[in-house]
Amino acid sequence: MRRDFLKMCGLAGLGLAAPYRGPDAAAADAKKDEPYAGPFYVVFNASGGWDTTYLMDPKGVNGINRLYKDGDILTKGAHKYAPNKKDAKGGMCNEDFYAEFGEELLTFNGLDYSVNNHSPGARYMATGKLDSLAYPTFAALVAACRGPDCPLAFLTFGNYSATGNLVAMSRVPYLPSLRNIANADGVAGNEKSPYHDKFALDRIERALQEEHEAVAASPLLPRAERAENMLYAAQVNSKALQRVTQYIPAQIPKERMAQQAEIALASFKAGVCVSANLTIGQFDSHANNDPDQMKLIPEFLAGIAYLVRRAGELKIREQLVVVVQSEMGRTPNYNAGNGKDHWSIGSALFLGKGIKGNRVVGATDEKQFAVPLDPATLKLDKDKGVRVRPEHVHEALREHAGVADHPLSKKFPLGVPDKERLKGFWD
């Protein structure tokens, strides 16, 4: 039964995969069992298109917003943000978010998505490449480069999640599911009720290793070789996954982002995961923009705060790198349904390891159009500057993660000229 379960994991691509290494795999398994210690990468997605003027790029002029005026805009250090405490419906208001995290935040305003449709926008923001379906998301790429042997290297909870065939995509929707995967030999995931005694497990694992080595010594077609490798990886990774159990909370949080955060953080802390793609949807506020955004933005911020605080409790906060984004913004005007439609200009937030906070780079003008900037100085330059697009940000992310020159990154070039690379973006 245990073997059947692990076989299902391998076939389903539950992240229980590792690169093929042939008959010498056993010698590398001891090193592979060492927990991955970080950095840990988290990408938060506001799926559907957030209204950045109600968060990090406030306006208060030209009828762009209806809930505040220009004189109501608040500041915290270098940041300007929209006041929403009186209008927020649950969650975490901007005022509290910036009070707690403003010193750590790097804001980029005036990001040019170039398109205003959901699918290409989500793909572009996730991968840095607009005109290809083959490119991996940043989260998948960094997982493949930094921790390809991790059993759950790349976790995703939705949104665009392409892997470029570099690493398995792991979907663990609920905390009980994580417990079941972590304790594959336990009845209903209960580690105290194993299907096999330890001596039996040792015999099974030795037999599996011998079988794998025998198969690896024979010539196989690439597809069969990959299937055999994924199956064996699922089997040998089961021990590493057991480390997750101790970090799964007894009390499951009610909030949807907090649940995603707990799964990611337990996997990070256990050293079996490199990156996680967290998401909530319904930001596409074509009707009743203000009530919808005032419900979703506070929920989104509360989810970010939950993850960062909980990472502190688990003593891995210093290893976090957090990216907060959406695939588009909202128009600078309201439609007949009191909503806002798609807008190809937006913003992104960053915080964590190696990122200097209390900084704002880029801007939009009073009509919410992107202002070009000088990539060498990061200062606004309307006449000679460049319009920063997702590939510029992804090139900077790759450099920050130390994977820009990795062979896997070289397989998926972003095509950013040297003169357009963002210098000193993180510091």
PDB file of C-alpha atoms in Angstrom, residues 109-348:
ATOM      1  CA  ASN A 109       5.694  51.711  -9.206  1.00  0.00           C
ATOM      2  CA  GLY A 110       5.104  52.221 -12.910  1.00  0.00           C
ATOM      3  CA  LEU A 111       5.592  48.631 -14.058  1.00  0.00           C
ATOM      4  CA  ASP A 112       4.614  48.308 -17.725  1.00  0.00           C
ATOM      5  CA  TYR A 113       2.803  44.982 -18.254  1.00  0.00           C
ATOM      6  CA  SER A 114       2.481  45.787 -21.992  1.00  0.00           C
ATOM      7  CA  VAL A 115      -0.814  43.836 -22.144  1.00  0.00           C
ATOM      8  CA  ASN A 116      -4.102  44.065 -20.267  1.00  0.00           C
ATOM      9  CA  ASN A 117      -5.453  40.525 -20.607  1.00  0.00           C
ATOM     10  CA  HIS A 118      -5.331  38.062 -17.730  1.00  0.00           C
ATOM     11  CA  SER A 119      -3.603  35.043 -19.273  1.00  0.00           C
ATOM     12  CA  PRO A 120      -0.690  36.788 -20.997  1.00  0.00           C
ATOM     13  CA  GLY A 121      -0.370  39.226 -18.092  1.00  0.00           C
ATOM     14  CA  ALA A 122      -0.155  36.443 -15.505  1.00  0.00           C
ATOM     15  CA  ARG A 123       2.350  34.554 -17.654  1.00  0.00           C
ATOM     16  CA  TYR A 124       4.461  37.674 -18.194  1.00  0.00           C
ATOM     17  CA  MET A 125       4.579  38.569 -14.512  1.00  0.00           C
ATOM     18  CA  ALA A 126       5.347  35.004 -13.473  1.00  0.00           C
ATOM     19  CA  THR A 127       8.103  34.296 -15.994  1.00  0.00           C
ATOM     20  CA  GLY A 128       9.392  37.586 -17.363  1.00  0.00           C
ATOM     21  CA  LYS A 129       8.628  36.370 -20.886  1.00  0.00           C
ATOM     22  CA  LEU A 130       5.502  37.467 -22.744  1.00  0.00           C
ATOM     23  CA  ASP A 131       5.837  35.672 -26.068  1.00  0.00           C
ATOM     24  CA  SER A 132       6.555  32.116 -24.925  1.00  0.00           C
ATOM     25  CA  LEU A 133       4.599  29.370 -23.169  1.00  0.00           C
ATOM     26  CA  ALA A 134       7.789  27.387 -22.494  1.00  0.00           C
ATOM     27  CA  TYR A 135       9.386  29.588 -19.834  1.00  0.00           C
ATOM     28  CA  PRO A 136       9.283  28.618 -16.148  1.00  0.00           C
ATOM     29  CA  THR A 137       8.013  30.926 -13.447  1.00  0.00           C
ATOM     30  CA  PHE A 138      10.679  32.540 -11.293  1.00  0.00           C
ATOM     31  CA  ALA A 139       9.601  30.367  -8.367  1.00  0.00           C
ATOM     32  CA  ALA A 140      10.025  27.188 -10.433  1.00  0.00           C
ATOM     33  CA  LEU A 141      13.348  28.316 -11.895  1.00  0.00           C
ATOM     34  CA  VAL A 142      14.904  29.196  -8.551  1.00  0.00           C
ATOM     35  CA  ALA A 143      13.694  25.883  -7.104  1.00  0.00           C
ATOM     36  CA  ALA A 144      15.303  23.965  -9.955  1.00  0.00           C
ATOM     37  CA  CYS A 145      18.566  25.889  -9.598  1.00  0.00           C
ATOM     38  CA  ARG A 146      18.901  25.912  -5.816  1.00  0.00           C
ATOM     39  CA  GLY A 147      17.177  22.760  -4.612  1.00  0.00           C
ATOM     40  CA  PRO A 148      16.381  20.277  -7.383  1.00  0.00           C
ATOM     41  CA  ASP A 149      16.585  17.349  -4.948  1.00  0.00           C
ATOM     42  CA  CYS A 150      14.070  18.792  -2.487  1.00  0.00           C
ATOM     43  CA  PRO A 151      10.956  16.590  -2.389  1.00  0.00           C
ATOM     44  CA  LEU A 152       8.590  19.588  -2.609  1.00  0.00           C
ATOM     45  CA  ALA A 153      11.007  22.019  -4.275  1.00  0.00           C
ATOM     46  CA  PHE A 154       8.297  24.151  -5.923  1.00  0.00           C
ATOM     47  CA  LEU A 155       4.932  24.495  -4.195  1.00  0.00           C
ATOM     48  CA  THR A 156       2.080  26.246  -5.951  1.00  0.00           C
ATOM     49  CA  PHE A 157      -1.462  27.095  -4.906  1.00  0.00           C
ATOM     50  CA  GLY A 158      -2.696  28.354  -8.255  1.00  0.00           C
ATOM     51  CA  ASN A 159      -2.164  31.166 -10.744  1.00  0.00           C
ATOM     52  CA  TYR A 160       0.351  30.694 -13.572  1.00  0.00           C
ATOM     53  CA  SER A 161       2.719  27.907 -12.494  1.00  0.00           C
ATOM     54  CA  ALA A 162       4.651  26.658 -15.542  1.00  0.00           C
ATOM     55  CA  THR A 163       7.883  24.822 -14.719  1.00  0.00           C
ATOM     56  CA  GLY A 164       9.670  24.690 -18.060  1.00  0.00           C
ATOM     57  CA  ASN A 165      10.096  20.951 -17.338  1.00  0.00           C
ATOM     58  CA  LEU A 166      12.867  21.872 -14.904  1.00  0.00           C
ATOM     59  CA  VAL A 167      11.261  20.785 -11.656  1.00  0.00           C
ATOM     60  CA  ALA A 168       8.087  19.045 -10.560  1.00  0.00           C
ATOM     61  CA  MET A 169       5.107  21.199  -9.638  1.00  0.00           C
ATOM     62  CA  SER A 170       3.804  20.345  -6.162  1.00  0.00           C
ATOM     63  CA  ARG A 171       0.187  21.003  -5.236  1.00  0.00           C
ATOM     64  CA  VAL A 172      -0.766  20.424  -1.599  1.00  0.00           C
ATOM     65  CA  PRO A 173      -4.124  22.153  -1.116  1.00  0.00           C
ATOM     66  CA  TYR A 174      -4.778  21.361   2.548  1.00  0.00           C
ATOM     67  CA  LEU A 175      -2.725  20.863   5.697  1.00  0.00           C
ATOM     68  CA  PRO A 176      -4.173  17.352   6.248  1.00  0.00           C
ATOM     69  CA  SER A 177      -2.965  16.501   2.728  1.00  0.00           C
ATOM     70  CA  LEU A 178       0.538  17.605   3.716  1.00  0.00           C
ATOM     71  CA  ARG A 179       0.392  15.344   6.767  1.00  0.00           C
ATOM     72  CA  ASN A 180      -0.677  12.393   4.587  1.00  0.00           C
ATOM     73  CA  ILE A 181       2.181  12.971   2.157  1.00  0.00           C
ATOM     74  CA  ALA A 182       4.702  13.447   4.969  1.00  0.00           C
ATOM     75  CA  ASN A 183       3.629  10.179   6.593  1.00  0.00           C
ATOM     76  CA  ALA A 184       3.038   7.976   3.588  1.00  0.00           C
ATOM     77  CA  ASP A 185       3.601   4.814   5.648  1.00  0.00           C
ATOM     78  CA  GLY A 186       1.082   5.872   8.301  1.00  0.00           C
ATOM     79  CA  VAL A 187      -2.546   4.814   8.292  1.00  0.00           C
ATOM     80  CA  ALA A 188      -4.442   7.976   7.250  1.00  0.00           C
ATOM     81  CA  GLY A 189      -1.206   9.917   7.734  1.00  0.00           C
ATOM     82  CA  ASN A 190      -0.866   8.929  11.401  1.00  0.00           C
ATOM     83  CA  GLU A 191       2.830   8.381  12.106  1.00  0.00           C
ATOM     84  CA  LYS A 192       1.927   6.408  15.238  1.00  0.00           C
ATOM     85  CA  SER A 193       0.076   3.794  13.157  1.00  0.00           C
ATOM     86  CA  PRO A 194       2.557   2.657  10.489  1.00  0.00           C
ATOM     87  CA  TYR A 195       1.786   0.033   7.913  1.00  0.00           C
ATOM     88  CA  HIS A 196       5.270  -1.476   8.364  1.00  0.00           C
ATOM     89  CA  ASP A 197       7.772  -1.947  11.180  1.00  0.00           C
ATOM     90  CA  LYS A 198      11.144  -0.264  10.787  1.00  0.00           C
ATOM     91  CA  PHE A 199      13.003  -3.468   9.917  1.00  0.00           C
ATOM     92  CA  ALA A 200      10.468  -4.128   7.151  1.00  0.00           C
ATOM     93  CA  LEU A 201      10.875  -0.601   5.780  1.00  0.00           C
ATOM     94  CA  ASP A 202      14.650  -1.025   5.689  1.00  0.00           C
ATOM     95  CA  ARG A 203      14.275  -4.258   3.743  1.00  0.00           C
ATOM     96  CA  ILE A 204      11.807  -2.616   1.326  1.00  0.00           C
ATOM     97  CA  GLU A 205      14.108   0.349   0.729  1.00  0.00           C
ATOM     98  CA  ARG A 206      17.119  -1.886   0.073  1.00  0.00           C
ATOM     99  CA  ALA A 207      15.070  -3.902  -2.402  1.00  0.00           C
ATOM    100  CA  LEU A 208      13.872  -0.732  -4.136  1.00  0.00           C
ATOM    101  CA  GLN A 209      17.440   0.546  -4.393  1.00  0.00           C
ATOM    102  CA  GLU A 210      18.669  -2.698  -5.900  1.00  0.00           C
ATOM    103  CA  GLU A 211      15.779  -2.730  -8.357  1.00  0.00           C
ATOM    104  CA  HIS A 212      16.439   0.878  -9.350  1.00  0.00           C
ATOM    105  CA  GLU A 213      20.138   0.256  -9.892  1.00  0.00           C
ATOM    106  CA  ALA A 214      19.360  -2.750 -12.064  1.00  0.00           C
ATOM    107  CA  VAL A 215      16.943  -0.724 -14.191  1.00  0.00           C
ATOM    108  CA  ALA A 216      19.344   2.210 -14.399  1.00  0.00           C
ATOM    109  CA  ALA A 217      22.055  -0.056 -15.777  1.00  0.00           C
ATOM    110  CA  SER A 218      19.841  -0.882 -18.755  1.00  0.00           C
ATOM    111  CA  PRO A 219      19.279   1.455 -21.717  1.00  0.00           C
ATOM    112  CA  LEU A 220      15.942   3.272 -21.511  1.00  0.00           C
ATOM    113  CA  LEU A 221      14.048   5.684 -23.691  1.00  0.00           C
ATOM    114  CA  PRO A 222      14.084   9.224 -22.215  1.00  0.00           C
ATOM    115  CA  ARG A 223      10.434   9.078 -21.225  1.00  0.00           C
ATOM    116  CA  ALA A 224      10.810   5.715 -19.481  1.00  0.00           C
ATOM    117  CA  GLU A 225      14.009   6.869 -17.809  1.00  0.00           C
ATOM    118  CA  ARG A 226      12.274   9.946 -16.427  1.00  0.00           C
ATOM    119  CA  ALA A 227       9.308   7.900 -15.182  1.00  0.00           C
ATOM    120  CA  GLU A 228      11.602   5.424 -13.433  1.00  0.00           C
ATOM    121  CA  ASN A 229      13.575   8.236 -11.860  1.00  0.00           C
ATOM    122  CA  MET A 230      10.464  10.027 -10.607  1.00  0.00           C
ATOM    123  CA  LEU A 231       9.150   6.830  -9.058  1.00  0.00           C
ATOM    124  CA  TYR A 232      12.409   6.085  -7.292  1.00  0.00           C
ATOM    125  CA  ALA A 233      12.754   9.700  -6.139  1.00  0.00           C
ATOM    126  CA  ALA A 234       9.273   9.506  -4.634  1.00  0.00           C
ATOM    127  CA  GLN A 235      10.289   6.387  -2.759  1.00  0.00           C
ATOM    128  CA  VAL A 236      13.611   7.603  -1.370  1.00  0.00           C
ATOM    129  CA  ASN A 237      12.284  11.074  -0.551  1.00  0.00           C
ATOM    130  CA  SER A 238       9.652   9.717   1.820  1.00  0.00           C
ATOM    131  CA  LYS A 239      12.061   9.869   4.756  1.00  0.00           C
ATOM    132  CA  ALA A 240      12.896  13.507   4.123  1.00  0.00           C
ATOM    133  CA  LEU A 241       9.207  14.357   3.983  1.00  0.00           C
ATOM    134  CA  GLN A 242       8.688  12.946   7.459  1.00  0.00           C
ATOM    135  CA  ARG A 243      10.508  16.014   8.823  1.00  0.00           C
ATOM    136  CA  VAL A 244       7.510  18.136   7.866  1.00  0.00           C
ATOM    137  CA  THR A 245       5.206  16.544  10.446  1.00  0.00           C
ATOM    138  CA  GLN A 246       6.565  18.374  13.495  1.00  0.00           C
ATOM    139  CA  TYR A 247       5.935  21.775  11.875  1.00  0.00           C
ATOM    140  CA  ILE A 248       2.310  21.234  10.876  1.00  0.00           C
ATOM    141  CA  PRO A 249       0.176  23.242  13.339  1.00  0.00           C
ATOM    142  CA  ALA A 250      -2.402  21.412  15.409  1.00  0.00           C
ATOM    143  CA  GLN A 251      -4.868  24.262  14.844  1.00  0.00           C
ATOM    144  CA  ILE A 252      -5.634  24.953  11.188  1.00  0.00           C
ATOM    145  CA  PRO A 253      -6.136  28.689  10.506  1.00  0.00           C
ATOM    146  CA  LYS A 254      -9.418  29.731   8.914  1.00  0.00           C
ATOM    147  CA  GLU A 255      -8.033  32.276   6.460  1.00  0.00           C
ATOM    148  CA  ARG A 256      -7.241  30.919   3.002  1.00  0.00           C
ATOM    149  CA  MET A 257      -3.882  32.679   2.671  1.00  0.00           C
ATOM    150  CA  ALA A 258      -2.848  31.622   6.169  1.00  0.00           C
ATOM    151  CA  GLN A 259      -3.544  27.993   5.252  1.00  0.00           C
ATOM    152  CA  GLN A 260      -1.333  28.287   2.172  1.00  0.00           C
ATOM    153  CA  ALA A 261       1.343  29.990   4.278  1.00  0.00           C
ATOM    154  CA  GLU A 262       1.356  27.199   6.862  1.00  0.00           C
ATOM    155  CA  ILE A 263       1.885  24.528   4.202  1.00  0.00           C
ATOM    156  CA  ALA A 264       4.737  26.508   2.642  1.00  0.00           C
ATOM    157  CA  LEU A 265       6.376  27.372   5.956  1.00  0.00           C
ATOM    158  CA  ALA A 266       6.222  23.816   7.310  1.00  0.00           C
ATOM    159  CA  SER A 267       7.890  22.644   4.106  1.00  0.00           C
ATOM    160  CA  PHE A 268      10.513  25.404   4.304  1.00  0.00           C
ATOM    161  CA  LYS A 269      11.302  24.700   7.935  1.00  0.00           C
ATOM    162  CA  ALA A 270      11.647  20.977   7.241  1.00  0.00           C
ATOM    163  CA  GLY A 271      14.111  21.771   4.454  1.00  0.00           C
ATOM    164  CA  VAL A 272      12.099  20.055   1.728  1.00  0.00           C
ATOM    165  CA  CYS A 273      10.991  23.155  -0.223  1.00  0.00           C
ATOM    166  CA  VAL A 274      12.695  26.096  -1.951  1.00  0.00           C
ATOM    167  CA  SER A 275       9.849  28.236  -3.270  1.00  0.00           C
ATOM    168  CA  ALA A 276       6.105  28.705  -3.018  1.00  0.00           C
ATOM    169  CA  ASN A 277       3.565  30.422  -5.215  1.00  0.00           C
ATOM    170  CA  LEU A 278       0.684  31.745  -3.036  1.00  0.00           C
ATOM    171  CA  THR A 279      -2.447  33.282  -4.510  1.00  0.00           C
ATOM    172  CA  ILE A 280      -5.960  34.559  -3.973  1.00  0.00           C
ATOM    173  CA  GLY A 281      -8.274  35.663  -6.757  1.00  0.00           C
ATOM    174  CA  GLN A 282     -11.355  37.790  -7.415  1.00  0.00           C
ATOM    175  CA  PHE A 283      -9.439  41.073  -7.779  1.00  0.00           C
ATOM    176  CA  ASP A 284     -10.992  41.570 -11.237  1.00  0.00           C
ATOM    177  CA  SER A 285     -13.327  44.349 -10.068  1.00  0.00           C
ATOM    178  CA  HIS A 286     -15.153  45.363 -13.265  1.00  0.00           C
ATOM    179  CA  ALA A 287     -18.147  46.201 -11.087  1.00  0.00           C
ATOM    180  CA  ASN A 288     -18.137  47.806  -7.647  1.00  0.00           C
ATOM    181  CA  ASN A 289     -14.390  48.293  -7.613  1.00  0.00           C
ATOM    182  CA  ASP A 290     -14.134  50.037  -4.259  1.00  0.00           C
ATOM    183  CA  PRO A 291     -16.036  47.520  -2.083  1.00  0.00           C
ATOM    184  CA  ASP A 292     -14.265  44.583  -3.747  1.00  0.00           C
ATOM    185  CA  GLN A 293     -10.783  46.041  -3.426  1.00  0.00           C
ATOM    186  CA  MET A 294     -11.434  47.114   0.162  1.00  0.00           C
ATOM    187  CA  LYS A 295     -12.249  43.511   0.993  1.00  0.00           C
ATOM    188  CA  LEU A 296      -9.473  41.826  -0.958  1.00  0.00           C
ATOM    189  CA  ILE A 297      -6.497  44.137  -0.385  1.00  0.00           C
ATOM    190  CA  PRO A 298      -6.780  43.886   3.432  1.00  0.00           C
ATOM    191  CA  GLU A 299      -7.160  40.096   3.177  1.00  0.00           C
ATOM    192  CA  PHE A 300      -4.084  39.957   0.944  1.00  0.00           C
ATOM    193  CA  LEU A 301      -1.992  42.116   3.286  1.00  0.00           C
ATOM    194  CA  ALA A 302      -3.091  40.040   6.268  1.00  0.00           C
ATOM    195  CA  GLY A 303      -1.854  36.929   4.453  1.00  0.00           C
ATOM    196  CA  ILE A 304       1.550  38.480   3.823  1.00  0.00           C
ATOM    197  CA  ALA A 305       1.779  39.594   7.449  1.00  0.00           C
ATOM    198  CA  TYR A 306       0.788  36.125   8.651  1.00  0.00           C
ATOM    199  CA  LEU A 307       3.518  34.434   6.649  1.00  0.00           C
ATOM    200  CA  VAL A 308       6.255  36.846   7.737  1.00  0.00           C
ATOM    201  CA  ARG A 309       5.275  36.723  11.416  1.00  0.00           C
ATOM    202  CA  ARG A 310       4.937  32.952  11.427  1.00  0.00           C
ATOM    203  CA  ALA A 311       8.312  32.625   9.706  1.00  0.00           C
ATOM    204  CA  GLY A 312       9.708  34.589  12.622  1.00  0.00           C
ATOM    205  CA  GLU A 313       8.210  32.109  15.074  1.00  0.00           C
ATOM    206  CA  LEU A 314       9.801  29.276  13.100  1.00  0.00           C
ATOM    207  CA  LYS A 315      13.113  31.167  13.036  1.00  0.00           C
ATOM    208  CA  ILE A 316      13.356  31.294   9.247  1.00  0.00           C
ATOM    209  CA  ARG A 317      12.252  34.875   8.658  1.00  0.00           C
ATOM    210  CA  GLU A 318      15.815  35.973   7.928  1.00  0.00           C
ATOM    211  CA  GLN A 319      15.888  33.498   5.040  1.00  0.00           C
ATOM    212  CA  LEU A 320      12.685  34.704   3.358  1.00  0.00           C
ATOM    213  CA  VAL A 321      12.558  36.529   0.030  1.00  0.00           C
ATOM    214  CA  VAL A 322       9.022  37.779  -0.673  1.00  0.00           C
ATOM    215  CA  VAL A 323       7.635  39.048  -3.996  1.00  0.00           C
ATOM    216  CA  VAL A 324       4.139  40.584  -4.059  1.00  0.00           C
ATOM    217  CA  GLN A 325       2.532  41.121  -7.461  1.00  0.00           C
ATOM    218  CA  SER A 326      -0.492  41.023  -9.754  1.00  0.00           C
ATOM    219  CA  GLU A 327      -0.893  40.574 -13.497  1.00  0.00           C
ATOM    220  CA  MET A 328      -2.378  44.039 -14.071  1.00  0.00           C
ATOM    221  CA  GLY A 329      -3.728  47.188 -12.470  1.00  0.00           C
ATOM    222  CA  ARG A 330      -7.106  48.926 -12.690  1.00  0.00           C
ATOM    223  CA  THR A 331      -8.007  51.856 -14.935  1.00  0.00           C
ATOM    224  CA  PRO A 332      -7.710  55.454 -13.690  1.00  0.00           C
ATOM    225  CA  ASN A 333     -11.440  55.918 -14.273  1.00  0.00           C
ATOM    226  CA  TYR A 334     -14.660  54.172 -13.268  1.00  0.00           C
ATOM    227  CA  ASN A 335     -17.020  52.480 -15.701  1.00  0.00           C
ATOM    228  CA  ALA A 336     -20.822  52.634 -15.667  1.00  0.00           C
ATOM    229  CA  GLY A 337     -20.949  49.821 -13.101  1.00  0.00           C
ATOM    230  CA  ASN A 338     -18.762  51.665 -10.581  1.00  0.00           C
ATOM    231  CA  GLY A 339     -15.979  49.272 -11.484  1.00  0.00           C
ATOM    232  CA  LYS A 340     -12.560  49.674 -13.013  1.00  0.00           C
ATOM    233  CA  ASP A 341     -11.397  47.755 -16.046  1.00  0.00           C
ATOM    234  CA  HIS A 342      -7.989  46.339 -17.003  1.00  0.00           C
ATOM    235  CA  TRP A 343      -4.968  48.658 -16.943  1.00  0.00           C
ATOM    236  CA  SER A 344      -1.512  47.709 -18.217  1.00  0.00           C
ATOM    237  CA  ILE A 345       0.407  49.701 -15.589  1.00  0.00           C
ATOM    238  CA  GLY A 346       0.959  48.459 -12.058  1.00  0.00           C
ATOM    239  CA  SER A 347       3.270  47.978  -9.102  1.00  0.00           C
ATOM    240  CA  ALA A 348       5.098  45.300  -7.114  1.00  0.00           C
TER     241      ALA A 348
END
